[in-house]
Amino acid sequence: MSKTQTPRPIRGTQDIFGPEAEAFAFVVETFERVRKLYRFRRVEMPVFEKTEVFSRAIGETTDVVSKEMYSFEDRGGESLTLRPEFTAGIARAYLTEGWQQYAPLKVATHGPLFRYERPQKGRYRQFHQIDAEIIGAAEPQADVELLCMADQLLKELGIEGVTLHLNTLGDGDSREAWRAALIEYFGAVQGELSEDSQERLHKNPLRILDSKDPRDRKFVGDAPRIDQFLSDDARAFFDAVTSGLDAAGVRWERAETLVRGLDYYRHTAFEFIPDEGSAAAGALGSQSTVLGGGRYDGLMESLGGAPTPAVGWAAGIERLAMLVGEKGEAGADVAVVVEDDELIGDAIVAIGKLRAAGMSAELVASGSPRKRFDKAVKSGAVSIVALATRDGEADRRIKADDVHAAKIEAALS
Ligand code: ATP
Ligand code: MG
């Protein structure tokens, strides 16, 4: 390739700019605010981990591990993977960093994730999530709190027409019994299933319920339901979650075939999905889950830790941002217009004082001096401070309503 040609961006990555970047930032800022209301502690996690962190925690038979990971050998010959999700890395840290001492630990984070998928609307190879986890909490109250937090977040983002779809996968025993019944049921029609589902029939039959392939969907409707296999404990757990949600006023729907893609889920599994025909469904197209998660009581053991109950969720920031809609870039609180280049020093002092007083401020000091005032008006600035020389004297004019004018005078004095 010629050296003068500009390299193209990598397929499935995004350069987010303008109103979309504002919507993205709004999602992250709102999440930061809400997670503090619920007293989740902030964590920052590595973007890459040893490959086994994900293959062991998520499960070899999942799509994420078998098809979607960005894995590579580093210069030392170690197999590393760019994180495809947050939960596995946070669980690893819980075990290696002694975070057990803080249990029950409520943590939140956000950042980029990487999955080798077919890029399309709402689906990228580098995408971003917000993520919340409660580790070391066995009681259904933890599930309820997490779901309330998700519900409040969506409300504060102004997102409507998205409903919580809720299921239980039961405890280990219920899940095993259900699994055996699914193998029997789908085994009888094995030849008619998609290739993927034929392959996962014995390894991971729950995943067939999650398949989007029409050949599988045909049989999913009549498949055995978890409710037939729930132990009394598992049923009581689910009842406690649903009555907690009812008490908190969180709207939910039972979704009996919802299993989630990953191996580690137990008990509660959930997704927030746009309602059919809603504006949200229109905005997202077929990539419809905005937020998903559940209880992963089995995960710590797969990483060599002691059994540790935990529950969490993650949501795609891009998908939330699409539902938030365009966020305009607001004009500055104050534009400082320099109508005489001699006064640039005064302008720099003034703008510094305005910013120090907490007002956003922008300097307008380029182009023809006579046109700068109009330029400031067009920029959408709420107020304007114009500096000019009149009759040989520096002169300051303020164009603002009374409230803003008083604030500006106070800052500049
Ligand atoms: P899907 O069924 O859409 O592939 P998933 O079950 O793989 O989703 P999770 O692993 O549960 O998704 O991730 C939680 C959220 O992260 C999803 O609900 C979605 O909002 C977002 N997400 C997942 N994969 C992508 C992607 N490739 N691009 C953009 N957002 C994504
Ligand atoms: Mg996926």
Tab-separated table of N, CA, C and O and ligand atoms in Angstrom, residues 64 68 84-85 113 115 117 122-129 210 212 260-262 265 271-272 287-293 314-320, ligand 1:
chain	number	residue	atom	x	y	z
A	64	VAL	N	-19.510	-16.020	23.054
A	64	VAL	CA	-18.485	-15.029	23.372
A	64	VAL	C	-17.103	-15.675	23.353
A	64	VAL	O	-16.182	-15.188	22.690
A	68	GLU	N	-16.104	-14.950	19.650
A	68	GLU	CA	-16.081	-13.488	19.624
A	68	GLU	C	-14.862	-12.847	20.279
A	68	GLU	O	-14.719	-11.630	20.239
A	84	PRO	N	-14.141	-9.028	26.762
A	84	PRO	CA	-15.425	-8.991	26.069
A	84	PRO	C	-16.560	-8.627	27.017
A	84	PRO	O	-17.697	-8.426	26.591
A	85	GLU	N	-16.268	-8.563	28.315
A	85	GLU	CA	-17.272	-8.199	29.331
A	85	GLU	C	-16.507	-7.802	30.594
A	85	GLU	O	-15.302	-8.025	30.703
A	113	LEU	N	-15.251	-2.524	25.461
A	113	LEU	CA	-15.197	-3.978	25.419
A	113	LEU	C	-15.040	-4.377	23.963
A	113	LEU	O	-15.355	-3.589	23.066
A	115	ARG	N	-15.576	-7.455	21.001
A	115	ARG	CA	-16.106	-8.747	20.560
A	115	ARG	C	-16.054	-8.789	19.040
A	115	ARG	O	-16.469	-7.845	18.379
A	117	GLU	N	-17.721	-9.523	16.264
A	117	GLU	CA	-19.078	-9.791	15.802
A	117	GLU	C	-19.262	-9.153	14.436
A	117	GLU	O	-18.448	-8.336	14.019
A	122	GLY	N	-26.042	-0.661	16.168
A	122	GLY	CA	-26.103	-1.056	17.574
A	122	GLY	C	-25.218	-2.239	17.932
A	122	GLY	O	-25.295	-2.766	19.037
A	123	ARG	N	-24.372	-2.686	17.009
A	123	ARG	CA	-23.484	-3.820	17.281
A	123	ARG	C	-22.115	-3.524	16.681
A	123	ARG	O	-21.989	-3.328	15.487
A	124	TYR	N	-21.121	-3.468	17.537
A	124	TYR	CA	-19.789	-3.060	17.109
A	124	TYR	C	-18.753	-4.056	17.631
A	124	TYR	O	-19.058	-4.907	18.459
A	125	ARG	N	-17.522	-3.911	17.137
A	125	ARG	CA	-16.448	-4.779	17.629
A	125	ARG	C	-15.757	-4.152	18.827
A	125	ARG	O	-15.289	-4.851	19.713
A	126	GLN	N	-15.659	-2.835	18.849
A	126	GLN	CA	-15.348	-2.155	20.112
A	126	GLN	C	-16.600	-1.391	20.502
A	126	GLN	O	-17.041	-0.493	19.776
A	127	PHE	N	-17.198	-1.777	21.621
A	127	PHE	CA	-18.371	-1.059	22.110
A	127	PHE	C	-18.122	-0.719	23.566
A	127	PHE	O	-17.029	-0.959	24.090
A	128	HIS	N	-19.119	-0.123	24.199
A	128	HIS	CA	-18.895	0.356	25.571
A	128	HIS	C	-20.063	-0.035	26.458
A	128	HIS	O	-21.203	-0.050	26.013
A	129	GLN	N	-19.745	-0.343	27.692
A	129	GLN	CA	-20.804	-0.692	28.641
A	129	GLN	C	-20.658	0.113	29.922
A	129	GLN	O	-19.555	0.498	30.311
A	210	ASP	N	-32.231	-19.313	23.616
A	210	ASP	CA	-31.756	-17.956	23.391
A	210	ASP	C	-31.447	-17.718	21.905
A	210	ASP	O	-31.103	-16.618	21.504
A	212	LYS	N	-31.524	-17.073	17.932
A	212	LYS	CA	-32.340	-16.195	17.094
A	212	LYS	C	-32.670	-16.874	15.768
A	212	LYS	O	-33.384	-16.319	14.942
A	260	ARG	N	-30.137	-15.883	28.832
A	260	ARG	CA	-28.855	-15.168	28.765
A	260	ARG	C	-27.776	-16.086	28.206
A	260	ARG	O	-27.794	-17.289	28.412
A	261	GLY	N	-26.852	-15.496	27.518
A	261	GLY	CA	-25.877	-16.287	26.777
A	261	GLY	C	-24.809	-16.993	27.593
A	261	GLY	O	-24.193	-17.929	27.126
A	262	LEU	N	-24.560	-16.568	28.796
A	262	LEU	CA	-23.359	-17.036	29.487
A	262	LEU	C	-23.670	-18.145	30.480
A	262	LEU	O	-24.748	-18.218	31.051
A	265	TYR	N	-24.867	-18.069	34.891
A	265	TYR	CA	-26.065	-17.570	35.561
A	265	TYR	C	-26.802	-18.625	36.397
A	265	TYR	O	-26.906	-19.784	36.023
A	271	GLU	N	-33.422	-9.017	31.266
A	271	GLU	CA	-33.032	-8.094	30.209
A	271	GLU	C	-34.066	-6.980	30.147
A	271	GLU	O	-35.249	-7.224	30.350
A	272	PHE	N	-33.625	-5.782	29.869
A	272	PHE	CA	-34.544	-4.683	29.567
A	272	PHE	C	-34.628	-4.596	28.045
A	272	PHE	O	-33.616	-4.411	27.364
A	287	GLN	N	-31.370	-5.098	17.200
A	287	GLN	CA	-30.388	-5.245	18.292
A	287	GLN	C	-31.039	-4.763	19.571
A	287	GLN	O	-30.755	-3.704	20.070
A	288	SER	N	-31.954	-5.578	20.133
A	288	SER	CA	-32.902	-4.920	21.007
A	288	SER	C	-32.593	-4.909	22.497
A	288	SER	O	-33.129	-4.066	23.187
A	289	THR	N	-31.769	-5.800	23.011
A	289	THR	CA	-31.557	-5.745	24.457
A	289	THR	C	-30.681	-4.561	24.820
A	289	THR	O	-29.604	-4.391	24.255
A	290	VAL	N	-31.151	-3.728	25.751
A	290	VAL	CA	-30.311	-2.589	26.138
A	290	VAL	C	-29.514	-2.875	27.397
A	290	VAL	O	-28.415	-2.361	27.560
A	291	LEU	N	-30.083	-3.700	28.268
A	291	LEU	CA	-29.429	-3.933	29.545
A	291	LEU	C	-29.726	-5.370	29.957
A	291	LEU	O	-30.859	-5.814	29.860
A	292	GLY	N	-28.703	-6.096	30.369
A	292	GLY	CA	-28.941	-7.486	30.734
A	292	GLY	C	-28.059	-7.923	31.880
A	292	GLY	O	-26.989	-7.365	32.104
A	293	GLY	N	-28.535	-8.932	32.595
A	293	GLY	CA	-27.704	-9.426	33.689
A	293	GLY	C	-28.408	-10.505	34.467
A	293	GLY	O	-29.401	-11.080	34.014
A	314	ALA	N	-25.076	-5.344	32.924
A	314	ALA	CA	-24.324	-4.451	32.052
A	314	ALA	C	-25.265	-3.937	30.979
A	314	ALA	O	-26.221	-4.613	30.607
A	315	ALA	N	-24.987	-2.727	30.510
A	315	ALA	CA	-25.808	-2.144	29.452
A	315	ALA	C	-24.895	-1.501	28.421
A	315	ALA	O	-23.871	-0.913	28.762
A	316	GLY	N	-25.268	-1.636	27.160
A	316	GLY	CA	-24.491	-1.021	26.084
A	316	GLY	C	-24.713	0.487	26.084
A	316	GLY	O	-25.840	0.950	25.985
A	317	ILE	N	-23.619	1.241	26.198
A	317	ILE	CA	-23.758	2.702	26.220
A	317	ILE	C	-24.273	3.207	24.873
A	317	ILE	O	-25.144	4.086	24.818
A	318	GLU	N	-23.774	2.610	23.774
A	318	GLU	CA	-24.236	3.075	22.455
A	318	GLU	C	-25.743	2.864	22.299
A	318	GLU	O	-26.446	3.721	21.771
A	319	ARG	N	-26.229	1.705	22.759
A	319	ARG	CA	-27.670	1.440	22.607
A	319	ARG	C	-28.477	2.380	23.489
A	319	ARG	O	-29.528	2.880	23.080
A	320	LEU	N	-28.011	2.645	24.690
A	320	LEU	CA	-28.715	3.620	25.544
A	320	LEU	C	-28.679	4.999	24.893
A	320	LEU	O	-29.684	5.716	24.877
B	1	ATP	P1	-26.839	-9.553	22.161
B	1	ATP	O1	-27.867	-10.589	22.388
B	1	ATP	O2	-27.372	-8.270	21.604
B	1	ATP	O3	-25.625	-10.061	21.412
B	1	ATP	P2	-25.474	-10.063	24.597
B	1	ATP	O4	-26.371	-10.971	25.340
B	1	ATP	O5	-24.301	-10.605	23.861
B	1	ATP	O6	-26.328	-9.133	23.605
B	1	ATP	P3	-24.388	-8.972	26.990
B	1	ATP	O7	-23.162	-9.763	26.941
B	1	ATP	O8	-25.428	-9.297	27.965
B	1	ATP	O9	-25.021	-8.882	25.535
B	1	ATP	O10	-24.020	-7.416	27.138
B	1	ATP	C1	-24.929	-6.495	27.739
B	1	ATP	C2	-25.266	-5.368	26.802
B	1	ATP	O11	-24.143	-4.890	26.095
B	1	ATP	C3	-26.239	-5.733	25.698
B	1	ATP	O12	-27.546	-5.725	26.171
B	1	ATP	C4	-25.999	-4.615	24.714
B	1	ATP	O13	-26.667	-3.416	25.113
B	1	ATP	C5	-24.525	-4.408	24.814
B	1	ATP	N1	-23.777	-5.113	23.769
B	1	ATP	C6	-23.413	-6.415	23.733
B	1	ATP	N2	-22.698	-6.687	22.625
B	1	ATP	C7	-22.599	-5.505	21.933
B	1	ATP	C8	-21.974	-5.115	20.711
B	1	ATP	N3	-21.271	-5.963	19.972
B	1	ATP	N4	-22.087	-3.820	20.316
B	1	ATP	C9	-22.782	-2.924	21.058
B	1	ATP	N5	-23.391	-3.230	22.218
B	1	ATP	C10	-23.300	-4.504	22.667
